[in-house]
Amino acid sequence: MPSADHELGPQNLRSPSRTVTREPSGRSPEHAEPSRFLPHVQGLRAIAVLLVVLYHFWPGRLSGGYVGVDVFFVISGFLITGHLMRELEATGGVRLAQFWARRARRLLPASLLVLLFCALVVGTPYLFPLSSLPTEIREILASTFYVENWFLALNSADYLAHTGEPTTVQHYWSLSLEEQFYVLWPLILLAAAWIGVTRFRGARRRAVLVAIVAVTAASFVFNVIFTITDPAPAYFVTFGRMWQFGVGAVIALVPVLQIRHAAGSFLLGWAGMAALVFTAFTFDAQTPFPGYMAAIPTLGAAAVIAASNADRWWYPTRVLSLRPARFVGDISYSLYLWHWPLIVIAPSVPFWGLSIYHRVALLALCFVLAWLTKRFVEDPARSWKVLTSRRPRVTLWSSLVAMVVVAAVAAGAWAVNAPAYRAGVQAIEQTRENPPECFGAASVLDPACATVDFGDQVLPAPGFAAADRPSDEQCFVQLNDTRPVTCEFGVDDPEAPEVVLIGDSHAFQLLSTFEGIAVENGWRLTTLFKGACPWSTTSLVTPGAFGAACDQWRQNAAEVLEERDPDVIFTAALSTTPYSSAGFDSVHDAAVAGYRDAWRGAIDRGIPVVTVVDNPVWENDPNKCLRTRGIDACAGARDAVLSENDPVRDAAEGMSGVTLLDFTDVYCDDAQCSPVVGGANVYRDEDHLTVTFADTLAPSYAAALRGAMGRDGSLTQ
């Protein structure tokens, strides 16, 4: 998160320019200690925000642009520590209320403005899908009170994942973390300075430096271990990021680290820039991050800051000091705040597309809004005399009132739309319980439905499709969780035939449908699900904890299957799962071999396997198109959304004991695939089926399971 402290610079940290013995008590003055503005740090801020913004606009082109946030953390640690240390040495303390009030005046006005905008937009169903409202409101409230990072950590959100629906304020996790840094950091410095004065003969600076180094080292170790053991929350947890602030702080406190030698500064600065470019283009969602890999962009940013010589125009300090770079650095805070909500909201706006031209226009709009916010919100609020001429508590109480107002608007958005939300949930339930004749897949699979035309009907409505999902999420383990969690559905009779449903999220999307099948046919249903981990023996190419957790979960799941004696196993898998090709001629061959090997273990025990060719996978949620366009306008080219070489199909063909279902002709014709079939909305996001549509495939699933077990529900011998 880009700090708004543009004018804070170090330096002359060895001794203050003057000693301040007393501050006026009737106002909240800006810090009196003069500081030297470092234009190349402002340019580095521009590089950081551009990395983040371009990554969010084009993640496939700049797959590691998320490291820009790490650069911001280093810059903040450098600037804030220098600011606090100057005051500490000038006055013997830090006026905490004044410090926090100043941070509030600089950060909250723009931040709360964007949150207010988001609350109003998500509360307008015409502009935003109603199904997202509960999550949006919760995260807006968390962001308003600067605990968004903890909200995401506790909910194990994967910030680098490119599936699912992120909220308009998800990027506030870094702002929340930085605000927590502003609260904790001066307390750490004050405690260390007190120890230095009282226990070490006044060695205030040395004590502060030792404390910061200790916190930095402990935080880095914690970060590495936590990323290995629990990577999703590790991305957001405050203490796991403190070391990055600490790296910047050490540069501020140790002047010898600020390289003014011409050759050394030149080499160090460009080496730091090279590290940032390297990580921006080579890191991706599979990189174990933050972990030890975060040290590369962190040290790269530190190197650029430390390169202090600006004698020649080709030095990085001079290049980063050019006016365009400084301009982007000036608006970086507001640019960061505005860009993400607009990216999330824009596809849902009527008549707005997702073409390259729309993206470029949206990017330009982000810059315009950022400049306007800087000019008319950030700058005036920072020097507003109503606050700066009064005690700090006036600013702090005013900030709290403003936060409560934003929270009230968000709560009001929920109150206004709650009846419509509940009606949407009820409409989905009614459609599932009593679907129209020839609805969904039946319009293609049932010859008697060939003449039925549903026109423009789309059920569930595009604005509510995201809510049409299985509800038993406790049965679905994710990320690095290796527990073989089983759930039981269907009838209670222990003698009833048992069906096992196992696989990744494309198996989990069938849970509600299979639960209904089990009840209707008098079967027991047992489930084993793990996100992004199909039932196979081939390892994923995903490195670190994610891939290792999948391997371990499969071993644990195999032990569960060995202890049970199911009558049939059904499995499904995402066709684009990133398998490792080690030991095979291609990734495809590795995937086919892995599926066959896993299935063979069951077949050798006399347990038949039923599987299905994967459904088409879209680049963007087709509901964003369906909300503003006709069904035909939202169709996707067959070769763009359908994997013609699904390894599940190739693994099943010719393998005894395996039944293969293929619904490709339901989704697609020879040229294109449709997001709506027989009036049923097929997708709840880019690649997961709505329960409503999956239910229309239930007769085919049930027939395949009965065929594998035998007409009477017993295992075919």
XYZ file of C-alpha atoms in Angstrom:
717
model
C 0.000 0.000 0.000
C 1.572 3.312 -1.059
C 1.970 5.638 1.873
C 0.883 9.209 1.408
C 3.876 10.574 3.300
C 5.405 12.179 0.241
C 7.537 14.791 1.933
C 9.013 12.554 4.594
C 12.666 11.958 3.942
C 15.562 11.162 6.108
C 18.215 12.435 6.743
C 20.934 13.943 8.974
C 19.907 11.244 11.386
C 23.133 11.354 13.372
C 22.130 14.631 14.973
C 19.015 16.777 14.779
C 19.176 20.187 13.152
C 17.968 21.725 16.379
C 16.662 20.636 19.725
C 12.977 21.109 20.352
C 12.326 21.597 24.037
C 8.616 22.295 23.977
C 5.827 22.176 21.427
C 2.857 24.556 21.497
C 0.066 22.957 23.456
C -2.841 24.593 21.728
C -2.467 22.998 18.321
C -1.327 19.894 16.520
C 1.763 21.090 14.648
C 3.442 19.271 11.837
C 6.796 17.909 12.856
C 9.210 20.821 13.153
C 12.329 18.866 12.230
C 13.380 19.697 8.648
C 13.981 16.737 6.344
C 15.603 16.341 2.951
C 13.176 15.232 0.258
C 14.523 12.327 -1.816
C 12.983 12.488 -5.300
C 14.251 9.059 -6.343
C 12.273 7.474 -3.501
C 9.194 9.144 -4.935
C 10.099 7.660 -8.321
C 10.482 4.247 -6.709
C 6.984 4.678 -5.331
C 5.820 5.226 -8.915
C 7.493 2.006 -10.048
C 5.830 0.130 -7.191
C 2.301 1.368 -7.878
C 2.654 0.753 -11.621
C 3.727 -2.825 -10.943
C 0.607 -3.424 -8.854
C -1.791 -1.632 -11.197
C -0.512 -3.275 -14.375
C -0.518 -6.661 -12.672
C -4.170 -6.220 -11.764
C -5.097 -5.062 -15.268
C -3.038 -7.698 -17.098
C -1.989 -10.460 -14.671
C -0.898 -12.711 -17.521
C 1.544 -10.132 -18.848
C 3.070 -9.033 -15.530
C 2.581 -12.125 -13.412
C 4.734 -10.915 -10.504
C 3.571 -7.320 -10.341
C 2.137 -7.964 -6.896
C 5.666 -7.406 -5.510
C 4.973 -3.691 -5.810
C 3.222 -3.902 -2.439
C 6.441 -5.218 -0.892
C 8.281 -2.201 -2.286
C 5.776 0.093 -0.580
C 6.405 -1.603 2.745
C 10.142 -0.986 2.466
C 9.598 2.670 1.537
C 7.232 3.178 4.466
C 9.653 1.606 6.911
C 12.430 3.859 5.626
C 10.472 7.117 5.725
C 8.504 6.610 8.922
C 11.478 5.355 10.912
C 13.562 8.325 9.846
C 10.737 10.666 10.780
C 10.264 9.091 14.209
C 13.981 8.892 14.954
C 14.505 12.563 14.221
C 11.734 13.475 16.625
C 12.986 11.011 19.215
C 16.480 12.509 19.194
C 15.221 16.085 19.047
C 12.712 15.875 21.878
C 13.560 12.693 23.733
C 10.196 11.164 22.825
C 7.496 10.786 20.213
C 4.212 12.637 20.451
C 2.070 9.621 19.648
C -1.257 11.411 19.441
C 0.214 13.949 17.037
C 1.874 11.224 14.966
C -1.306 9.200 14.676
C -3.390 12.295 13.961
C -1.085 13.223 11.144
C -1.316 9.740 9.657
C -5.111 9.957 9.907
C -5.248 13.302 8.095
C -3.023 12.009 5.344
C -4.528 8.562 4.794
C -8.150 8.461 5.883
C -9.839 11.084 3.665
C -8.965 9.386 0.367
C -9.342 5.915 1.853
C -12.807 6.563 3.270
C -13.898 8.315 0.075
C -13.150 5.187 -1.979
C -14.830 2.967 0.616
C -17.911 5.182 0.517
C -17.934 4.900 -3.274
C -17.691 1.102 -3.046
C -20.500 0.912 -0.505
C -22.795 2.930 -2.764
C -21.942 0.905 -5.879
C -22.310 -2.556 -4.347
C -25.626 -1.431 -2.867
C -26.912 -0.666 -6.387
C -28.044 -3.952 -7.984
C -28.108 -2.378 -11.440
C -24.350 -1.794 -11.187
C -23.249 -4.817 -9.175
C -24.384 -8.436 -8.751
C -26.629 -8.751 -5.724
C -25.213 -12.161 -4.805
C -21.905 -10.539 -3.836
C -23.470 -8.059 -1.410
C -22.992 -9.902 1.933
C -19.282 -10.512 1.353
C -18.776 -7.000 0.016
C -20.380 -5.400 3.063
C -18.349 -7.492 5.488
C -15.093 -6.562 3.778
C -15.994 -2.881 3.490
C -16.575 -2.847 7.244
C -13.292 -4.671 7.844
C -11.466 -2.198 5.592
C -13.096 0.818 7.247
C -11.678 -0.213 10.607
C -8.343 -1.421 9.165
C -8.599 -5.133 9.855
C -9.101 -6.316 6.269
C -5.819 -8.217 6.292
C -6.955 -10.194 9.334
C -10.377 -10.791 7.806
C -8.734 -12.290 4.727
C -6.236 -14.245 6.795
C -8.934 -15.774 8.965
C -10.963 -16.662 5.892
C -7.864 -18.074 4.151
C -8.306 -15.970 1.042
C -5.712 -16.600 -1.655
C -4.789 -13.141 -2.960
C -2.838 -14.538 -5.910
C -5.556 -16.865 -7.100
C -7.192 -15.922 -10.383
C -10.480 -17.729 -9.821
C -13.466 -16.733 -7.782
C -14.845 -13.257 -7.231
C -12.627 -10.807 -5.331
C -14.351 -7.928 -3.598
C -14.006 -4.272 -4.485
C -11.942 -3.626 -1.338
C -9.726 -6.705 -1.169
C -6.674 -4.520 -1.872
C -7.262 -2.734 1.448
C -5.455 -5.599 3.171
C -2.159 -3.766 2.610
C -3.575 -0.450 3.832
C -4.841 -2.187 6.953
C -1.470 -3.797 7.546
C 0.327 -0.487 7.120
C -2.002 1.288 9.525
C -1.234 -1.410 12.074
C 2.439 -0.732 11.437
C 1.866 2.950 12.217
C 0.356 1.970 15.560
C 2.986 -0.586 16.561
C 6.213 0.885 15.185
C 6.462 4.055 17.311
C 5.664 1.968 20.403
C 8.549 -0.365 19.566
C 10.895 2.588 19.042
C 9.802 4.249 22.275
C 10.240 1.056 24.281
C 13.693 0.463 22.803
C 14.744 4.088 23.400
C 13.594 3.898 27.024
C 15.654 0.749 27.556
C 18.644 2.420 25.931
C 18.391 5.460 28.185
C 17.680 3.645 31.444
C 19.804 0.517 31.049
C 22.595 1.366 28.594
C 23.803 4.825 29.549
C 21.709 6.725 27.058
C 22.500 4.562 23.996
C 19.133 5.419 22.526
C 19.984 4.992 18.829
C 21.849 1.744 19.375
C 18.987 0.289 21.401
C 16.475 1.279 18.741
C 18.620 -0.281 16.025
C 19.056 -3.511 17.981
C 15.314 -3.706 18.604
C 14.478 -3.159 14.936
C 17.026 -5.735 13.782
C 15.627 -8.240 16.287
C 12.022 -7.615 15.176
C 13.072 -7.806 11.518
C 14.914 -11.104 11.963
C 12.108 -12.681 14.000
C 9.494 -11.504 11.535
C 11.434 -12.916 8.571
C 11.839 -16.321 10.211
C 8.146 -16.328 11.140
C 7.259 -15.351 7.572
C 9.296 -18.161 6.002
C 7.936 -20.839 8.336
C 4.338 -19.610 8.135
C 4.453 -19.443 4.323
C 5.582 -23.074 4.223
C 3.015 -24.305 6.716
C -0.004 -22.076 5.970
C 0.639 -19.930 2.877
C -2.748 -18.249 2.376
C -3.033 -16.424 5.723
C 0.748 -15.901 5.741
C 0.273 -13.395 2.934
C -1.818 -11.118 5.152
C -0.651 -11.567 8.741
C 0.925 -8.417 10.150
C 3.949 -9.879 11.911
C 4.859 -11.870 8.815
C 5.342 -8.572 6.967
C 7.038 -6.459 9.638
C 10.499 -7.498 8.431
C 9.937 -5.625 5.175
C 9.283 -2.404 7.054
C 12.316 -3.272 9.174
C 14.611 -3.502 6.153
C 13.707 0.060 5.193
C 14.081 1.150 8.808
C 17.632 -0.198 9.041
C 18.661 1.865 6.006
C 17.204 4.971 7.653
C 19.040 4.343 10.931
C 22.437 3.373 9.530
C 23.724 6.214 7.322
C 26.666 4.149 6.133
C 24.194 1.977 4.234
C 23.226 4.966 2.105
C 25.805 4.636 -0.638
C 27.000 7.994 -1.968
C 30.063 6.672 -3.797
C 29.398 7.157 -7.527
C 30.248 3.671 -8.813
C 28.766 1.895 -5.804
C 25.543 3.878 -6.003
C 25.260 3.267 -9.741
C 25.732 -0.497 -9.434
C 23.573 -0.854 -6.341
C 20.706 1.184 -7.765
C 20.535 -0.610 -11.093
C 20.953 -3.991 -9.403
C 17.932 -3.160 -7.268
C 15.940 -2.134 -10.328
C 16.949 -5.358 -12.083
C 15.732 -7.381 -9.101
C 12.341 -5.678 -9.263
C 12.032 -6.248 -13.030
C 13.094 -9.879 -12.609
C 10.490 -10.592 -9.954
C 7.749 -8.689 -11.795
C 8.123 -10.851 -14.906
C 9.116 -14.221 -13.418
C 7.138 -14.518 -10.191
C 3.548 -15.739 -10.472
C 0.734 -17.250 -8.439
C 2.753 -20.454 -8.006
C 5.711 -18.700 -6.375
C 5.869 -19.511 -2.635
C 5.145 -16.005 -1.442
C 5.854 -14.067 0.651
C 8.285 -16.553 2.252
C 11.969 -16.345 1.479
C 11.226 -15.365 -2.139
C 9.936 -11.993 -0.917
C 13.514 -11.151 0.035
C 14.351 -10.499 -3.643
C 11.953 -7.567 -4.256
C 12.424 -6.364 -0.667
C 16.208 -6.154 -0.951
C 15.839 -4.789 -4.482
C 13.747 -1.895 -3.179
C 16.200 -1.370 -0.329
C 19.088 -1.214 -2.802
C 17.354 1.474 -4.871
C 16.676 3.542 -1.742
C 20.254 3.140 -0.532
C 21.706 4.313 -3.855
C 22.022 7.983 -2.931
C 24.354 9.448 -5.546
C 22.624 11.533 -8.233
C 25.606 13.117 -9.997
C 24.922 11.688 -13.482
C 21.760 11.560 -15.534
C 22.082 7.826 -16.132
C 22.163 6.980 -12.424
C 18.939 5.337 -11.224
C 18.497 8.122 -8.687
C 18.296 10.652 -11.521
C 16.099 8.509 -13.765
C 13.624 7.953 -10.935
C 13.649 11.684 -10.214
C 12.269 12.648 -13.632
C 9.060 14.640 -13.466
C 6.743 11.919 -14.889
C 7.996 9.444 -12.284
C 7.573 11.977 -9.509
C 4.048 12.786 -10.713
C 3.008 9.124 -10.579
C 4.654 8.877 -7.179
C 2.657 11.872 -5.992
C -0.667 10.286 -6.965
C 0.366 6.713 -6.108
C -1.729 6.480 -2.950
C -4.970 7.491 -4.651
C -4.089 5.488 -7.758
C -3.719 2.388 -5.613
C -7.032 3.054 -3.882
C -9.048 3.636 -7.051
C -7.701 1.141 -9.553
C -8.905 -2.103 -7.959
C -12.567 -1.159 -7.310
C -12.856 0.066 -10.889
C -11.391 -3.194 -12.223
C -13.901 -5.223 -10.219
C -16.897 -3.000 -10.912
C -16.363 -2.173 -14.602
C -17.320 -5.563 -16.111
C -20.685 -5.387 -14.350
C -21.480 -1.902 -15.639
C -24.035 -1.993 -18.480
C -22.529 -1.685 -21.945
C -18.961 -1.919 -20.680
C -16.808 -4.636 -22.157
C -13.544 -6.363 -21.387
C -11.617 -5.565 -24.565
C -8.133 -4.080 -24.587
C -9.659 -0.704 -25.426
C -11.928 -0.813 -22.392
C -9.002 -1.737 -20.160
C -6.854 1.095 -21.457
C -9.719 3.571 -21.040
C -10.274 2.325 -17.507
C -6.586 2.681 -16.719
C -6.690 6.287 -17.931
C -9.752 6.919 -15.763
C -7.833 5.580 -12.756
C -5.117 8.175 -13.300
C -7.653 10.973 -13.659
C -9.463 9.993 -10.455
C -6.151 9.620 -8.622
C -5.049 13.136 -9.616
C -8.414 14.635 -8.686
C -8.350 12.881 -5.316
C -4.801 14.041 -4.645
C -5.621 17.605 -5.649
C -8.999 18.030 -3.959
C -9.010 15.503 -1.107
C -5.530 14.471 0.024
C -3.819 17.858 -0.059
C -6.619 19.968 1.472
C -7.297 17.443 4.243
C -3.631 17.327 5.217
C -3.548 21.051 5.954
C -7.141 21.686 6.997
C -6.834 24.273 9.750
C -9.982 23.084 11.497
C -7.908 20.048 12.477
C -4.270 21.178 12.354
C -4.913 24.177 14.612
C -6.409 21.997 17.332
C -5.195 19.238 19.575
C -4.561 15.837 17.943
C -7.549 14.264 19.656
C -9.834 16.421 17.501
C -8.422 14.753 14.391
C -8.627 11.311 15.947
C -12.230 11.698 17.083
C -13.198 13.205 13.724
C -11.601 10.242 11.999
C -13.580 7.821 14.115
C -16.812 9.650 13.305
C -16.002 9.515 9.575
C -15.306 5.790 9.816
C -18.630 5.219 11.571
C -20.426 7.170 8.818
C -18.890 4.973 6.102
C -19.773 1.852 8.091
C -23.344 3.127 8.452
C -23.643 3.645 4.692
C -22.392 0.098 4.104
C -24.861 -1.266 6.652
C -27.597 0.764 4.986
C -26.749 -0.782 1.627
C -27.337 -4.201 3.138
C -30.550 -3.141 4.883
C -32.002 -1.767 1.653
C -31.097 -4.806 -0.433
C -31.590 -7.602 2.113
C -35.199 -8.328 1.016
C -34.118 -8.641 -2.626
C -31.207 -10.857 -1.593
C -33.468 -13.181 0.360
C -35.896 -13.243 -2.580
C -33.034 -14.249 -4.870
C -32.084 -17.115 -2.582
C -35.710 -18.226 -2.476
C -35.976 -18.061 -6.280
C -32.983 -20.399 -6.635
C -34.508 -22.859 -4.170
C -37.840 -22.809 -6.001
C -36.191 -23.411 -9.372
C -34.229 -26.364 -7.983
C -37.334 -27.893 -6.395
C -39.665 -27.356 -9.356
C -37.736 -26.727 -12.598
C -39.649 -26.025 -15.829
C -40.194 -28.825 -18.330
C -37.238 -29.411 -20.659
C -35.140 -27.087 -18.518
C -31.342 -27.020 -18.792
C -29.570 -30.078 -20.164
C -32.883 -31.779 -20.895
C -33.392 -29.329 -23.758
C -30.482 -31.043 -25.515
C -30.504 -34.595 -24.132
C -34.258 -35.272 -24.339
C -35.483 -35.618 -27.958
C -38.983 -34.622 -26.829
C -37.629 -31.180 -25.918
C -36.136 -30.385 -29.315
C -38.788 -27.779 -30.155
C -38.907 -26.048 -26.764
C -37.590 -22.484 -26.817
C -36.864 -20.641 -23.568
C -36.112 -17.362 -25.331
C -34.127 -14.956 -23.143
C -34.923 -16.714 -19.860
C -31.895 -17.142 -17.595
C -32.316 -18.961 -14.245
C -30.781 -18.188 -11.853
C -30.501 -14.536 -12.836
C -26.962 -13.458 -13.846
C -26.787 -11.091 -10.898
C -27.408 -13.942 -8.499
C -25.699 -16.949 -10.080
C -22.662 -16.695 -7.783
C -24.870 -17.685 -4.846
C -26.013 -20.895 -6.558
C -23.371 -23.196 -5.092
C -23.121 -26.188 -2.736
C -23.617 -25.132 0.852
C -21.583 -27.816 2.639
C -18.231 -26.056 2.435
C -17.027 -27.829 5.577
C -16.596 -30.883 3.331
C -14.180 -29.040 1.026
C -10.569 -28.646 2.210
C -8.314 -26.116 0.513
C -4.779 -24.832 0.137
C -2.300 -26.722 2.328
C -4.906 -28.601 4.367
C -4.158 -32.335 4.041
C -6.989 -33.764 6.155
C -9.056 -36.383 4.277
C -12.363 -34.881 5.408
C -15.296 -37.176 4.655
C -18.956 -36.179 4.731
C -21.913 -38.541 4.675
C -25.176 -37.887 2.826
C -28.139 -39.890 1.580
C -29.831 -42.692 3.520
C -28.746 -44.005 6.908
C -29.050 -47.704 6.028
C -25.530 -49.226 6.371
C -26.541 -51.935 3.882
C -27.438 -49.427 1.177
C -25.080 -49.123 -1.824
C -22.348 -46.558 -1.227
C -21.247 -43.950 -3.762
C -17.989 -42.045 -3.214
C -17.663 -38.603 -4.814
C -14.001 -37.552 -4.872
C -11.907 -34.847 -6.511
C -11.259 -31.129 -6.772
C -13.699 -28.220 -6.946
C -15.168 -29.613 -10.177
C -16.231 -32.653 -8.173
C -17.411 -30.474 -5.268
C -19.670 -28.498 -7.619
C -21.745 -31.682 -8.022
C -22.261 -32.271 -4.293
C -25.815 -30.939 -3.993
C -26.837 -32.788 -7.159
C -25.369 -36.077 -5.962
C -26.940 -35.641 -2.552
C -30.334 -35.504 -4.258
C -29.468 -38.540 -6.392
C -28.455 -40.517 -3.311
C -31.675 -39.725 -1.460
C -33.848 -40.531 -4.489
C -32.142 -43.875 -5.145
C -31.675 -44.993 -1.541
C -27.886 -44.766 -1.626
C -25.253 -43.581 0.833
C -22.985 -40.804 -0.439
C -19.470 -40.244 0.910
C -17.386 -37.266 -0.235
C -13.671 -36.461 -0.354
C -12.769 -33.035 -1.778
C -9.690 -30.853 -1.928
C -9.407 -27.626 -3.875
C -7.160 -27.752 -6.974
C -6.241 -31.373 -6.221
C -7.886 -33.989 -8.490
C -7.898 -37.695 -7.679
C -4.658 -38.723 -9.381
C -1.155 -39.926 -8.556
C 0.729 -37.385 -10.676
C 2.123 -34.487 -8.677
C 1.193 -30.923 -9.486
C 3.789 -28.587 -10.920
C 2.838 -26.182 -8.117
C 5.910 -25.816 -5.860
C 6.113 -25.606 -2.098
C 3.304 -26.223 0.353
C 0.480 -26.250 -2.206
C 1.862 -29.121 -4.253
C 3.114 -31.050 -1.227
C -0.265 -30.731 0.492
C -2.009 -32.189 -2.564
C 0.319 -35.208 -2.599
C -0.228 -35.777 1.115
C -3.993 -35.397 0.835
C -4.088 -37.997 -1.932
C -2.190 -40.469 0.236
C -4.568 -39.807 3.111
C -7.594 -40.135 0.816
C -6.254 -43.438 -0.542
C -6.079 -44.786 3.011
C -9.689 -43.750 3.582
C -10.783 -45.542 0.394
C -8.897 -48.674 1.399
C -10.807 -48.751 4.688
C -14.147 -48.506 2.891
C -15.787 -50.765 0.337
C -17.834 -48.427 -1.872
C -19.959 -49.776 -4.700
C -18.885 -47.084 -7.161
C -16.604 -44.047 -7.232
C -17.412 -40.899 -9.170
C -14.699 -38.333 -9.875
C -14.339 -35.096 -11.839
C -11.417 -32.754 -12.408
C -10.495 -29.399 -13.901
C -9.057 -30.077 -17.354
C -6.373 -27.392 -17.035
C -4.863 -28.655 -13.764
C -1.091 -27.905 -13.853
C 0.529 -31.340 -13.591
C 4.255 -31.997 -13.500
C 5.595 -33.676 -16.644
C 8.589 -35.206 -14.853
C 9.215 -38.696 -16.265
C 6.764 -38.263 -19.160
C 6.919 -36.873 -22.681
C 4.317 -34.196 -21.944
C 2.079 -32.774 -19.245
C -0.878 -34.421 -20.949
C 0.743 -37.864 -20.812
C 1.602 -37.329 -17.143
C -1.996 -36.371 -16.346
C -3.441 -39.379 -18.190
C -1.056 -41.762 -16.407
C -1.874 -40.262 -13.014
C -5.627 -40.671 -13.431
C -5.308 -44.244 -14.651
C -2.985 -45.171 -11.807
C -5.374 -43.769 -9.182
C -8.417 -45.425 -10.754
C -6.662 -48.765 -11.178
C -6.298 -49.143 -7.433
C -10.091 -49.068 -7.075
C -10.828 -51.174 -10.165
C -8.458 -53.909 -9.013
C -10.612 -54.166 -5.878
C -13.729 -54.558 -8.004
C -14.935 -50.977 -7.557
C -16.081 -49.354 -10.824
C -15.210 -45.723 -11.573
C -17.447 -43.172 -13.291
C -15.988 -39.900 -14.510
C -16.945 -36.984 -16.730
C -15.301 -34.795 -19.359
C -14.771 -31.331 -17.908
C -17.062 -28.439 -18.706
C -15.782 -25.424 -20.686
C -13.661 -22.916 -18.772
C -14.077 -19.193 -19.483
C -11.523 -16.429 -19.127
C -14.095 -14.208 -17.378
C -17.318 -14.972 -15.557
C -19.968 -15.031 -18.329
C -22.526 -13.620 -15.885
C -20.799 -10.251 -16.235
C -21.764 -10.326 -19.895
C -25.231 -11.784 -19.340
C -26.190 -8.952 -16.993
C -26.090 -6.444 -19.848
C -26.187 -8.460 -23.090
C -28.203 -11.155 -24.785
C -27.378 -14.851 -24.540
C -26.026 -15.115 -28.093
C -23.731 -12.117 -27.555
C -22.144 -13.858 -24.574
C -21.303 -17.152 -26.267
C -17.656 -18.163 -26.383
C -15.678 -19.684 -29.245
C -15.419 -23.450 -28.744
C -11.665 -23.562 -29.235
C -11.230 -20.749 -26.689
C -13.210 -22.164 -23.759
C -13.205 -25.939 -24.286
C -10.190 -28.170 -23.713
C -10.261 -30.595 -26.626
C -7.521 -32.699 -24.998
C -9.049 -33.297 -21.602
C -6.772 -35.881 -19.941
C -9.765 -37.389 -18.114
C -11.296 -38.347 -21.470
C -8.092 -39.907 -22.742
C -7.493 -41.725 -19.453
C -10.981 -43.242 -19.442
C -11.143 -44.323 -23.071
C -10.313 -47.997 -23.433
C -9.882 -48.573 -19.682
C -11.930 -51.471 -18.358
C -14.061 -50.663 -15.345
C -14.380 -46.943 -16.150
C -17.558 -45.274 -17.397
C -17.061 -41.936 -19.173
C -19.729 -39.246 -19.430
C -19.302 -36.506 -22.007
C -21.684 -33.535 -22.005
C -19.703 -31.447 -24.478
C -22.647 -31.409 -26.905
C -24.804 -29.958 -24.133
C -22.488 -26.999 -23.621
C -21.308 -26.460 -27.199
C -22.129 -26.805 -30.861
C -19.470 -27.142 -33.549
C -18.419 -23.487 -33.326
C -19.229 -22.057 -29.911
C -20.250 -22.787 -26.323
C -23.116 -21.071 -24.540
C -23.311 -19.906 -20.915
C -27.073 -20.593 -20.948
C -28.592 -23.948 -21.922
C -32.335 -24.499 -22.023
C -33.006 -21.391 -19.948
C -30.582 -22.536 -17.224
C -27.628 -20.377 -16.252
C -24.702 -22.806 -16.572
C -22.006 -20.963 -14.587
C -21.629 -19.310 -11.208
C -18.121 -18.057 -12.083
C -15.494 -18.664 -14.758
C -15.531 -22.453 -14.597
C -17.895 -23.775 -11.910
C -21.424 -24.914 -12.658
C -24.472 -23.595 -10.866
C -26.246 -26.202 -8.781
C -29.382 -25.384 -10.768
C -27.761 -26.490 -14.016
C -25.905 -29.454 -12.494
C -29.271 -30.725 -11.252
C -30.494 -30.922 -14.858
C -27.699 -33.449 -15.511
C -28.796 -35.591 -12.557
C -30.674 -38.199 -14.661
C -27.528 -38.855 -16.684
C -25.320 -39.086 -13.585
C -27.784 -41.431 -11.866
C -28.071 -43.661 -14.935
C -24.293 -43.966 -15.189
C -23.969 -44.860 -11.508
C -26.770 -47.437 -11.752
C -25.166 -48.886 -14.846
C -21.821 -49.230 -13.083
C -23.389 -50.880 -10.040
C -26.093 -52.870 -11.844
C -29.757 -52.078 -12.360
C -30.689 -53.176 -8.857
C -28.063 -50.927 -7.302
C -25.618 -53.740 -6.611
C -22.081 -53.987 -7.928
C -21.807 -55.454 -11.421
C -19.673 -58.593 -11.275
